[in-house]
XYZ file of C-alpha atoms in Angstrom:
677
model
C 64.495 10.734 11.677
C 61.329 10.699 13.798
C 61.749 10.339 17.522
C 59.307 8.195 19.500
C 57.649 11.379 20.876
C 56.867 12.582 17.328
C 55.258 9.233 16.599
C 53.100 9.483 19.683
C 51.812 12.956 18.709
C 50.714 11.676 15.256
C 48.679 8.857 16.751
C 45.969 8.897 19.378
C 43.777 6.607 21.413
C 40.317 5.598 20.163
C 37.870 3.792 22.422
C 35.541 1.354 20.648
C 32.693 -0.446 22.425
C 32.173 -4.008 21.203
C 28.576 -5.225 20.983
C 29.040 -8.988 20.771
C 25.720 -10.894 21.057
C 27.629 -13.908 22.453
C 28.950 -11.880 25.418
C 26.867 -10.897 28.448
C 27.849 -7.211 28.391
C 29.501 -4.765 26.011
C 33.173 -4.086 26.625
C 35.390 -1.157 25.692
C 38.565 -1.716 23.685
C 41.236 1.003 23.416
C 43.147 1.217 20.129
C 46.100 3.413 19.157
C 45.297 4.818 15.710
C 46.344 7.639 13.387
C 44.163 9.793 11.121
C 45.426 8.136 7.936
C 44.344 4.666 9.073
C 41.363 3.443 7.056
C 38.189 2.067 8.678
C 38.999 -1.489 7.531
C 42.335 -1.228 9.340
C 40.600 -0.113 12.547
C 38.300 -3.151 12.390
C 41.259 -5.468 11.766
C 43.157 -4.056 14.780
C 40.024 -4.379 16.876
C 39.449 -8.053 16.022
C 43.129 -8.842 16.683
C 42.907 -7.184 20.101
C 39.629 -8.913 21.087
C 41.298 -12.324 20.521
C 37.981 -14.167 20.084
C 37.844 -16.387 17.017
C 34.419 -16.058 15.421
C 32.887 -14.772 12.179
C 33.122 -10.972 12.383
C 32.104 -10.396 8.738
C 28.683 -8.916 9.605
C 30.132 -6.406 12.094
C 30.630 -2.745 11.251
C 31.394 0.516 13.059
C 28.561 2.793 14.175
C 29.380 6.395 15.163
C 26.968 7.296 17.936
C 27.304 11.110 18.053
C 26.980 11.498 14.262
C 24.318 8.793 14.066
C 25.895 7.145 11.038
C 27.567 3.908 9.914
C 31.207 3.895 8.809
C 30.588 1.478 5.932
C 33.184 2.809 3.464
C 36.035 0.694 4.814
C 38.605 2.269 2.420
C 37.931 5.775 3.843
C 40.445 7.017 6.420
C 39.464 8.263 9.875
C 40.477 11.785 8.766
C 38.143 11.602 5.764
C 35.240 10.584 8.009
C 36.263 13.228 10.564
C 36.685 10.677 13.374
C 38.727 12.044 16.293
C 39.649 10.886 19.794
C 36.314 11.981 21.283
C 34.292 9.804 18.872
C 32.144 7.110 20.475
C 32.250 4.125 18.124
C 30.293 0.896 18.497
C 31.423 -2.323 16.796
C 28.086 -4.046 16.228
C 26.378 -6.574 13.898
C 24.668 -4.959 10.897
C 21.845 -7.518 10.932
C 19.621 -7.489 13.991
C 16.282 -8.985 14.988
C 13.165 -6.989 14.116
C 9.526 -7.806 14.829
C 7.284 -7.023 11.883
C 3.520 -6.897 12.111
C 2.124 -7.907 8.727
C -1.147 -6.646 7.230
C -2.856 -9.835 8.471
C -1.927 -8.810 12.069
C 0.499 -11.737 12.322
C 3.940 -10.860 13.721
C 7.133 -12.289 12.215
C 10.556 -12.102 13.883
C 13.397 -11.978 11.419
C 16.936 -10.740 10.954
C 17.057 -7.465 9.028
C 19.912 -5.231 7.925
C 20.056 -2.181 10.202
C 22.770 -0.652 8.002
C 21.161 -0.886 4.528
C 18.728 1.848 3.468
C 15.098 0.960 4.243
C 14.264 0.515 0.516
C 16.855 -2.305 0.331
C 15.913 -3.740 3.748
C 12.234 -4.007 2.673
C 13.320 -5.710 -0.549
C 15.217 -8.348 1.500
C 12.262 -8.785 3.885
C 9.889 -9.363 0.948
C 12.216 -11.995 -0.516
C 12.138 -13.847 2.816
C 8.319 -13.619 2.982
C 7.922 -14.429 -0.737
C 6.163 -11.160 -1.627
C 6.874 -9.803 -5.104
C 7.018 -6.072 -5.949
C 8.634 -4.978 -2.676
C 8.713 -1.357 -3.913
C 4.980 -1.098 -3.110
C 5.603 -1.793 0.590
C 7.444 0.002 3.348
C 7.881 0.088 7.116
C 5.677 2.176 9.362
C 6.500 3.053 12.955
C 3.081 3.036 14.659
C 2.013 6.126 16.576
C 1.433 5.905 20.332
C -2.332 5.579 19.734
C -1.964 2.445 17.615
C -1.442 -0.001 20.499
C -2.921 2.244 23.211
C -6.341 0.602 23.606
C -4.791 -2.824 23.518
C -2.474 -2.005 26.415
C -5.395 -0.922 28.601
C -6.942 -4.288 27.977
C -3.704 -6.069 28.871
C -3.716 -4.451 32.303
C -7.222 -5.653 33.097
C -6.354 -9.215 32.048
C -4.582 -11.365 34.607
C -2.587 -13.071 31.869
C -0.918 -10.933 29.202
C -1.914 -11.668 25.617
C 0.744 -13.838 23.991
C 1.297 -12.596 20.484
C 1.159 -15.050 17.612
C 4.770 -14.766 16.427
C 6.226 -16.573 13.423
C 9.960 -16.919 14.065
C 12.112 -16.609 10.924
C 15.286 -15.328 12.538
C 17.422 -18.168 11.166
C 16.977 -16.661 7.723
C 19.753 -17.367 5.231
C 18.861 -14.431 2.980
C 20.176 -11.734 5.257
C 23.919 -12.374 5.317
C 26.182 -13.058 2.386
C 25.222 -12.861 -1.282
C 21.722 -11.732 -2.244
C 19.018 -14.345 -2.552
C 19.250 -16.576 -5.614
C 16.847 -15.528 -8.372
C 14.611 -18.534 -7.625
C 11.803 -16.520 -6.084
C 11.924 -13.888 -8.775
C 12.444 -15.546 -12.146
C 9.233 -16.322 -13.988
C 10.124 -19.952 -14.748
C 11.234 -20.791 -11.226
C 8.485 -19.067 -9.292
C 6.189 -21.206 -7.137
C 2.892 -22.074 -8.812
C -0.218 -21.884 -6.660
C -3.381 -23.848 -6.826
C -5.870 -21.353 -8.345
C -8.730 -22.560 -6.151
C -7.171 -22.945 -2.717
C -4.251 -20.558 -3.181
C -1.719 -23.033 -1.725
C 1.546 -23.835 -3.528
C 1.413 -26.853 -5.834
C 3.468 -29.659 -4.313
C 5.909 -29.910 -7.208
C 7.149 -26.409 -6.458
C 7.871 -26.902 -2.749
C 11.578 -27.295 -3.471
C 11.685 -23.881 -5.115
C 11.431 -22.286 -1.702
C 14.786 -23.742 -0.700
C 16.322 -20.335 0.040
C 13.334 -19.042 1.986
C 13.030 -19.958 5.687
C 9.299 -20.401 5.102
C 10.108 -23.932 3.908
C 10.469 -25.193 7.452
C 7.371 -23.404 8.652
C 4.955 -24.404 5.832
C 5.336 -22.034 2.977
C 1.632 -21.277 2.639
C 1.256 -19.932 6.174
C 1.275 -16.288 5.030
C -0.968 -17.058 2.055
C -3.864 -18.004 4.350
C -6.120 -15.389 5.850
C -6.436 -15.250 9.620
C -9.727 -16.277 11.292
C -11.994 -13.273 11.965
C -11.364 -11.303 15.164
C -13.971 -11.258 17.903
C -16.176 -8.119 18.042
C -14.576 -7.270 21.428
C -11.067 -7.376 19.951
C -12.289 -5.238 17.032
C -13.774 -2.658 19.380
C -10.438 -2.480 21.228
C -8.434 -1.600 18.130
C -7.565 1.989 17.268
C -10.098 3.564 14.894
C -9.453 6.940 13.287
C -12.572 9.087 13.706
C -11.701 12.071 11.481
C -9.470 13.017 8.563
C -7.022 14.520 11.072
C -6.865 11.129 12.879
C -6.245 9.418 9.540
C -3.459 11.913 8.860
C -1.776 10.917 12.146
C -1.635 7.266 11.025
C 0.684 8.243 8.160
C 3.208 10.169 10.224
C 5.326 7.117 10.993
C 6.507 6.012 7.534
C 10.252 5.463 7.663
C 12.609 7.306 5.328
C 13.454 4.881 2.493
C 16.828 6.537 1.855
C 18.234 6.028 5.374
C 18.937 2.915 7.432
C 16.882 1.624 10.375
C 19.683 2.445 12.843
C 19.908 6.045 11.566
C 16.190 6.433 12.272
C 16.499 5.326 15.891
C 14.967 1.866 15.441
C 16.067 -0.478 18.251
C 16.769 -4.187 18.042
C 13.595 -6.307 18.514
C 11.380 -3.247 18.078
C 7.964 -3.757 16.467
C 7.251 -2.073 13.126
C 4.364 -2.496 10.692
C 5.044 -3.847 7.195
C 2.374 -2.305 4.975
C 1.528 -1.643 1.336
C 2.416 2.035 1.161
C 1.784 2.818 -2.508
C -1.683 1.908 -3.770
C -0.690 0.932 -7.269
C -0.474 -2.863 -7.437
C 1.518 -3.869 -10.488
C 1.058 -7.237 -12.150
C -1.051 -9.031 -9.489
C -0.906 -12.636 -10.592
C -2.595 -15.486 -8.655
C 0.048 -17.863 -10.003
C 2.964 -16.132 -8.262
C 1.340 -13.880 -5.682
C -0.577 -15.997 -3.160
C 1.160 -14.312 -0.205
C 0.980 -10.838 -1.743
C -2.732 -11.195 -2.624
C -3.564 -12.484 0.864
C -1.660 -9.680 2.618
C -3.304 -7.104 0.315
C -6.717 -8.595 1.077
C -5.955 -8.412 4.810
C -4.818 -4.781 4.578
C -8.023 -3.918 2.688
C -10.130 -5.875 5.211
C -8.708 -4.011 8.200
C -9.011 -0.659 6.444
C -12.756 -1.335 6.061
C -13.359 -2.865 9.520
C -11.541 -0.011 11.287
C -13.127 2.605 8.969
C -9.787 3.914 7.716
C -11.700 4.202 4.427
C -15.385 5.142 4.186
C -17.985 3.005 2.468
C -21.782 2.877 2.389
C -23.799 0.338 4.385
C -24.601 -1.526 1.159
C -20.894 -1.789 0.316
C -20.067 -2.826 3.890
C -22.436 -5.811 3.473
C -20.665 -6.943 0.274
C -17.313 -6.751 2.033
C -18.835 -8.715 4.941
C -20.219 -11.398 2.589
C -16.837 -11.787 0.854
C -15.037 -12.021 4.216
C -17.511 -14.642 5.439
C -16.996 -16.610 2.204
C -13.180 -16.341 2.383
C -13.036 -17.367 6.052
C -15.252 -20.407 5.318
C -13.079 -21.479 2.359
C -9.837 -20.834 4.294
C -10.980 -23.083 7.159
C -11.878 -25.929 4.808
C -8.694 -25.427 2.758
C -6.468 -25.607 5.837
C -7.912 -28.974 6.851
C -7.285 -30.526 3.425
C -4.138 -32.397 2.570
C -2.471 -30.983 -0.527
C 0.121 -33.682 -1.051
C -2.103 -35.515 -3.532
C -2.486 -32.523 -5.856
C -2.271 -33.553 -9.486
C 1.004 -32.111 -10.679
C 0.810 -29.756 -13.629
C 3.573 -30.123 -16.149
C 5.614 -26.991 -15.351
C 6.895 -26.498 -18.903
C 3.356 -26.672 -20.256
C 2.151 -24.220 -17.616
C 5.016 -21.828 -18.388
C 4.305 -22.049 -22.143
C 0.581 -21.381 -21.763
C 1.374 -18.449 -19.471
C 3.846 -17.113 -22.055
C 1.178 -17.504 -24.753
C -1.283 -15.380 -22.784
C 1.403 -12.765 -22.068
C 2.427 -12.542 -25.719
C -1.155 -12.286 -26.916
C -1.757 -9.562 -24.355
C -5.366 -10.610 -23.945
C -7.927 -10.857 -26.743
C -8.091 -7.867 -29.067
C -10.473 -8.436 -31.946
C -10.440 -5.205 -33.891
C -7.241 -3.460 -32.901
C -7.000 -1.337 -36.061
C -10.544 -0.123 -35.653
C -9.685 0.934 -32.071
C -6.741 2.995 -33.246
C -8.490 4.790 -36.075
C -11.894 5.306 -34.514
C -12.301 6.491 -30.916
C -15.676 5.197 -29.699
C -18.255 7.595 -28.313
C -21.292 7.299 -26.054
C -24.542 9.125 -26.770
C -27.673 8.828 -24.616
C -30.322 10.593 -22.549
C -29.123 11.195 -18.976
C -30.345 13.404 -16.165
C -28.188 16.240 -14.837
C -28.205 18.273 -11.660
C -25.951 21.108 -10.493
C -26.073 21.793 -6.752
C -26.883 25.371 -5.865
C -27.477 26.797 -2.419
C -31.019 26.612 -1.004
C -32.218 24.432 -3.860
C -33.642 20.901 -3.740
C -32.146 18.228 -5.976
C -33.954 18.571 -9.285
C -32.608 16.411 -12.108
C -33.302 17.539 -15.662
C -32.962 15.333 -18.753
C -30.536 16.239 -21.555
C -28.956 14.523 -24.563
C -25.339 13.680 -23.688
C -22.392 12.847 -25.939
C -19.142 11.440 -24.505
C -16.178 11.777 -26.897
C -12.431 11.657 -26.173
C -12.171 12.841 -22.559
C -15.097 15.267 -22.428
C -18.882 15.294 -22.112
C -21.097 17.704 -24.061
C -24.840 17.992 -23.447
C -27.710 19.391 -25.520
C -31.374 20.157 -24.891
C -32.368 17.178 -27.068
C -30.982 14.751 -29.668
C -32.044 16.898 -32.631
C -29.747 19.746 -31.561
C -26.577 17.642 -31.274
C -25.033 19.127 -34.438
C -25.242 22.632 -32.987
C -23.494 24.290 -30.052
C -23.806 22.318 -26.763
C -25.263 23.911 -23.625
C -21.959 23.073 -21.940
C -18.865 20.965 -22.550
C -17.197 19.384 -19.505
C -13.547 18.380 -19.807
C -13.058 15.459 -17.401
C -9.259 15.248 -17.503
C -8.086 15.502 -13.875
C -11.565 15.411 -12.352
C -12.709 13.367 -9.344
C -15.261 10.651 -10.192
C -17.395 9.468 -7.257
C -20.059 6.733 -7.507
C -23.462 7.759 -6.127
C -25.222 4.392 -6.205
C -27.908 2.569 -4.282
C -28.725 -0.650 -6.129
C -31.666 -1.576 -3.884
C -33.188 1.868 -4.495
C -32.407 1.660 -8.272
C -30.309 4.805 -8.082
C -27.315 4.938 -10.444
C -25.589 8.271 -10.086
C -22.167 9.668 -10.970
C -20.770 12.656 -9.095
C -18.126 14.639 -10.977
C -15.846 17.157 -9.279
C -14.233 19.072 -12.141
C -11.213 21.277 -11.350
C -11.636 24.944 -12.272
C -9.447 27.962 -11.508
C -11.040 28.678 -8.114
C -11.713 25.137 -6.878
C -14.076 22.368 -7.947
C -17.144 22.404 -10.167
C -19.714 19.866 -8.907
C -21.977 18.010 -11.367
C -24.295 15.044 -10.780
C -25.351 12.659 -13.584
C -28.118 10.086 -13.173
C -28.375 6.928 -15.332
C -31.464 4.754 -15.860
C -30.007 1.245 -15.400
C -26.884 -0.772 -14.573
C -25.536 -1.165 -18.122
C -25.812 2.521 -18.940
C -24.201 3.410 -15.601
C -21.302 0.968 -16.106
C -20.500 2.350 -19.589
C -20.628 6.014 -18.576
C -18.880 5.469 -15.243
C -16.020 3.561 -16.912
C -15.698 6.306 -19.556
C -15.562 8.987 -16.816
C -12.922 7.071 -14.809
C -10.703 6.681 -17.883
C -11.206 10.296 -18.962
C -10.191 11.518 -15.501
C -6.845 9.740 -16.109
C -6.553 11.302 -19.574
C -7.522 8.067 -21.414
C -10.273 7.571 -24.016
C -12.670 4.655 -24.526
C -10.307 3.312 -27.193
C -7.984 2.284 -24.370
C -7.799 -1.484 -23.781
C -8.784 -1.028 -20.126
C -12.256 0.369 -20.992
C -14.065 -2.952 -21.494
C -12.580 -4.628 -18.368
C -13.533 -1.508 -16.364
C -17.167 -1.790 -17.559
C -17.277 -5.494 -16.617
C -15.676 -4.766 -13.260
C -18.328 -2.139 -12.431
C -21.136 -4.465 -13.557
C -19.852 -7.359 -11.434
C -19.608 -5.057 -8.403
C -23.208 -3.896 -8.965
C -24.403 -7.499 -9.249
C -22.784 -8.292 -5.901
C -24.819 -5.433 -4.432
C -28.001 -6.829 -5.982
C -29.778 -8.578 -3.146
C -31.775 -11.665 -4.089
C -33.749 -12.784 -1.064
C -34.486 -16.484 -1.136
C -35.828 -19.153 1.164
C -32.297 -20.539 1.316
C -31.219 -17.556 3.445
C -33.832 -18.421 6.065
C -32.679 -22.033 6.248
C -29.017 -20.949 6.331
C -29.775 -18.663 9.260
C -30.934 -21.633 11.317
C -27.743 -23.637 10.755
C -25.436 -20.630 10.779
C -22.145 -20.665 12.665
C -21.415 -16.995 12.004
C -20.848 -14.118 14.364
C -21.939 -11.313 11.997
C -20.319 -8.534 14.078
C -16.865 -9.934 13.128
C -17.332 -8.935 9.504
C -18.470 -5.313 9.775
C -17.126 -2.206 11.496
C -18.176 -1.772 15.154
C -20.248 1.306 14.212
C -22.146 -0.635 11.533
C -22.716 -3.531 13.973
C -24.352 -1.209 16.524
C -26.962 -0.067 14.003
C -28.815 -3.369 13.711
C -29.642 -6.506 15.653
C -27.305 -9.471 15.253
C -29.879 -11.727 13.551
C -30.963 -9.015 11.124
C -27.308 -8.296 10.241
C -26.594 -12.007 9.719
C -29.596 -12.305 7.369
C -28.382 -9.349 5.291
C -24.825 -10.741 5.078
C -26.199 -14.127 3.955
C -28.359 -12.399 1.327
C -25.277 -10.693 -0.082
C -23.351 -13.984 0.207
C -25.728 -15.616 -2.325
C -24.017 -13.592 -5.068
C -20.488 -14.726 -4.215
C -21.083 -18.243 -2.851
C -19.631 -19.986 -5.926
C -16.327 -18.064 -6.054
C -13.005 -19.868 -5.511
C -10.807 -18.565 -2.682
C -8.207 -16.532 -4.599
C -10.874 -15.037 -6.885
C -12.885 -13.939 -3.828
C -9.805 -12.203 -2.390
C -9.110 -10.492 -5.713
C -12.766 -9.432 -5.920
C -12.500 -7.972 -2.405
C -9.377 -6.014 -3.452
C -11.173 -4.779 -6.611
C -14.195 -3.668 -4.597
C -11.847 -1.820 -2.205
C -10.147 -0.158 -5.196
C -13.507 1.056 -6.505
C -14.309 3.016 -3.307
C -14.117 6.802 -3.840
C -11.463 7.318 -1.149
C -9.285 4.379 -2.201
C -5.553 5.059 -2.315
C -5.705 8.432 -0.595
C -3.114 9.032 2.104
C -3.855 12.062 4.259
C -1.586 14.704 5.783
C -2.409 17.804 7.793
C -0.781 20.759 6.001
C -0.786 24.555 5.941
C -0.757 26.005 2.431
C 1.344 29.096 1.792
C -0.852 32.183 2.158
C -3.616 30.290 3.993
C -4.698 31.121 7.546
C -6.111 27.678 8.376
C -4.970 24.069 8.207
C -6.082 21.819 5.352
C -5.829 18.126 4.612
C -3.657 17.054 1.685
C -4.670 13.758 0.070
C -1.865 12.053 -1.885
C -2.915 9.460 -4.451
C -1.092 7.489 -7.162
C -1.890 10.114 -9.801
C -2.929 13.323 -8.042
C -2.867 15.593 -5.000
C -6.125 16.808 -3.467
C -6.634 19.751 -1.146
C -9.460 18.877 1.259
C -11.279 21.045 3.782
C -10.224 19.651 7.187
C -13.604 20.266 8.868
C -16.078 19.270 6.123
C -13.958 16.698 4.258
C -14.991 18.247 0.916
C -12.313 18.352 -1.846
C -11.353 21.937 -2.783
C -8.821 21.470 -5.609
C -7.129 18.607 -7.445
C -3.709 18.688 -9.123
C -2.583 15.850 -11.408
C 0.972 14.506 -11.406
C 0.864 14.497 -15.220
C 0.652 18.309 -15.133
C 3.558 18.610 -12.685
C 6.668 20.343 -13.987
C 8.868 20.117 -10.886
C 8.771 19.796 -7.127
C 11.333 20.550 -4.474
C 11.741 21.127 -0.752
C 13.146 24.059 1.136
C 14.742 22.006 3.920
C 15.408 25.051 6.135
C 11.741 25.962 6.508
C 10.545 22.393 5.687
C 8.294 23.588 2.873
C 7.320 21.554 -0.212
C 6.888 23.633 -3.401
C 5.335 22.232 -6.597
C 5.009 23.807 -10.042
C 2.335 22.689 -12.507
C 1.505 23.606 -16.109
C -0.234 26.921 -16.864
C 1.806 28.766 -14.223
C 0.049 27.061 -11.311
C 2.300 26.673 -8.278
C 1.593 25.608 -4.697
C 3.651 25.433 -1.513
C 2.814 23.935 1.871
C 4.357 22.918 5.177
C 3.367 19.570 6.663
C 2.039 19.653 10.248
C 1.204 15.993 10.959
C 4.478 14.497 9.682
C 7.929 15.438 8.421
C 7.824 17.035 4.964
C 10.301 14.368 3.781
C 7.512 11.767 4.118
C 5.167 13.709 1.799
C 8.020 14.447 -0.605
C 8.863 10.737 -0.738
C 5.225 9.805 -1.363
C 5.020 12.066 -4.423
C 8.386 10.896 -5.790
C 7.541 7.258 -5.020
C 4.312 7.351 -7.041
C 6.116 8.997 -9.958
C 8.808 6.296 -9.730
C 6.180 3.510 -9.725
C 4.513 4.967 -12.822
C 7.776 4.271 -14.739
C 7.471 0.492 -14.255
C 6.697 -1.600 -17.319
C 6.104 -5.288 -18.022
C 9.307 -5.651 -20.072
C 11.494 -4.747 -17.076
C 11.214 -8.296 -15.768
C 11.702 -7.856 -12.013
C 14.636 -5.447 -11.868
C 14.195 -1.975 -10.436
C 16.226 1.180 -10.919
C 16.999 1.817 -7.250
C 19.105 4.909 -8.072
C 16.131 6.494 -9.854
C 13.940 5.799 -6.811
C 16.382 7.606 -4.495
C 16.785 10.451 -6.986
C 13.000 10.997 -7.108
C 12.317 10.490 -3.402
C 15.492 11.466 -1.573
C 15.363 15.249 -1.951
C 18.575 17.230 -1.586
C 18.685 17.249 2.194
C-alpha cells in the first residue's frame, strides 16, 4: 500500500494565473496535480477552486515560457512536458483586436487568439461579410507606418479621434461556426447594382452578422477623400527597398495571434494579400469590391505602385466620380427599393452560370487556334543607339511571335521567332501622343531579352497586347479570356482618350472639388490646382455615365492592368551573389530585380517549378525549376517563412475552381505554406 508520503512525491504544485476580464487584477491559484492528469482535468480543478460561477467555456491554458496554447485537453501534463516551474495563464481565447481595413476605417471586434491566423481571418471576414477570406491576411505595420501621423498628433492640441466601428458584441466568435447564410449562393445578400447597397428584402439575411445593428452597407461605401495635408502626412515608400519593408509584417497563417506576440486591443491591418481575386461578383461582393477599390486607391495615392501621369488622371477621374456617387447614394433612402423576386434572380443567375457566357463557335475555337498577322514596327535596345523602329511583317501563332522582312517571305524562315511563354509584358502607351507600344522582356539563359513593338492604332494594339498577355501565361488566343481582354484594353484606352469640351470649362466654375485629394502628393506638386482640376474633369467626361459599382470595378481593372500590379517585394541575397537584389513575388511568377535600377533581371514561372523548400537552420529558400534551373536565396527584409508562405499561398489559390462552391481545403493550404519548421 502507498503511504501518504509516496502520494505527495507523485504529485506537485502548479501555479496558474487566472486572467478574468471581470476581475480588476489577475490572481494566482495553486493546484496540486500529477503528471498523468490531463489538461481538461487541470481546468476543471481550477474552476472548482476559483468558486466563481460564470461561463468558462472560452477559457484555455496558455504556457508562457513555451509560447503555446494547451488546447488538446485530453493530453496529460507529462505529454505536454508541463512541470512545476511552468508559468500557465488561464485566459479567454477570444480577445478584442482593432483592425484597420483597406478603407482606413478601424473596426474593433472579438477575434480568436488561439486559432491559426488563416482560421481567424476566415471568421473576421464572415463578420465583415467579405467572401473569399483566403485572399486576405493580417499585417503588423512597421514602425514607419504610423510614424508621420504621430508627429502630427504631438503638434495638435487635441489628439485625433479615430473613426472606430465597434463590433465586439459579435456572435460569430464563440460557439458553433457561423450559419451558412452568408456563404450559400441562394441565401447571400443581393445588392443594388447601381448604388451597391443591399436590397431591402435581404436585410434579414444578415441576422448572424453584427453589421445588422450598424447598417450593413457601412463597409460597402467608400470613405470621403482625405485632405491633401492628411495625404502628405501618410507614409510613402520612396524606393523598392522601402516597398520591401512594407511586406515584412505579414503574420504567419499557420500560427495563432498569441503565438506571434499580438496583444489584446493591438492594431493590425486587414489587407488583400494575394492579388488573385476569384469570382468577383457585384451581387454578393459589395463590401469586398469596395475594400478592394480602397486598397487599390491608397496604393496609387501613396505610390506603392507606379503609374504614368496619364493613368494617374484616369484614377483621379474615377475616384472623383465614385466619391460624388457615394455622397448622393448615402443621402438616399433605400427602403422603397422595388423588391426583386429572389427565386427569379437566383434562376437567372444560375442560367448565366450554366451558360458560362456566350460562346458562338466553340468547336471552331477548339480545332482552329486563331492567329494575328500584320505590319508592326520593332526596336531592340542596344547601347549608345537612339530608338529606331523598323517595320516588319509579324505573325502571332500559339504563344510565339515570328517576324519577316515583308509579307511575301512569310512562308520561308523568319528573321527571329520569340517564344513569349513566361515573358514580362509592359504597356508603353501614350494615348494623347498616339503612341501604342508593347515592351516585352523575354527570359533567356543569362537574364532578359528586351524587345519593343509599336502598333499603329488602338484596335491593333488591343489585339496584339491581349495576345501577348495570354501567351505570357501559356495561353493561346483560342482561350475564352482573349476577347474580354481585348475589350478591357480598349475600354482602358478610351478612358485615357481626352475629349476637351466646353462643358469642362463650365464645370470648372461650379466645381466643388479639391483636385489634390485624388492624385499622389508628388503629382499634385507638378501642376497648379486649377490646371489639375481641368485635366481631371476632362478625363471624367469618359466615365461620367458609369454606375457606382461598375466604376469601382473599372478602377480595380485599371489597377490590375498596371505593369507592377500584384508584385510584392522582398530584399534578398541570392546564393553566390555579392550584392542584395529585390525579389518580386506575383501570382504566377518570381522576378529578380536590380535593387538600384529597378530593372527586372530574370523571371521564373510557378508552372515550371518542380519543388521548393526551406533550410530552416540557415533560413534559406531553395527552388528547383524545369531544365535543371535552381535558385536559392536568403531574405533580408523579412523572415523567410513569409516569402515561403507567399509562394505556397499563390500555388494554393491556383487550385480553386468554380465547382468547389465556397469550401476550402485548409489542410492543403497549410501543407503548401507551412514548411517543415
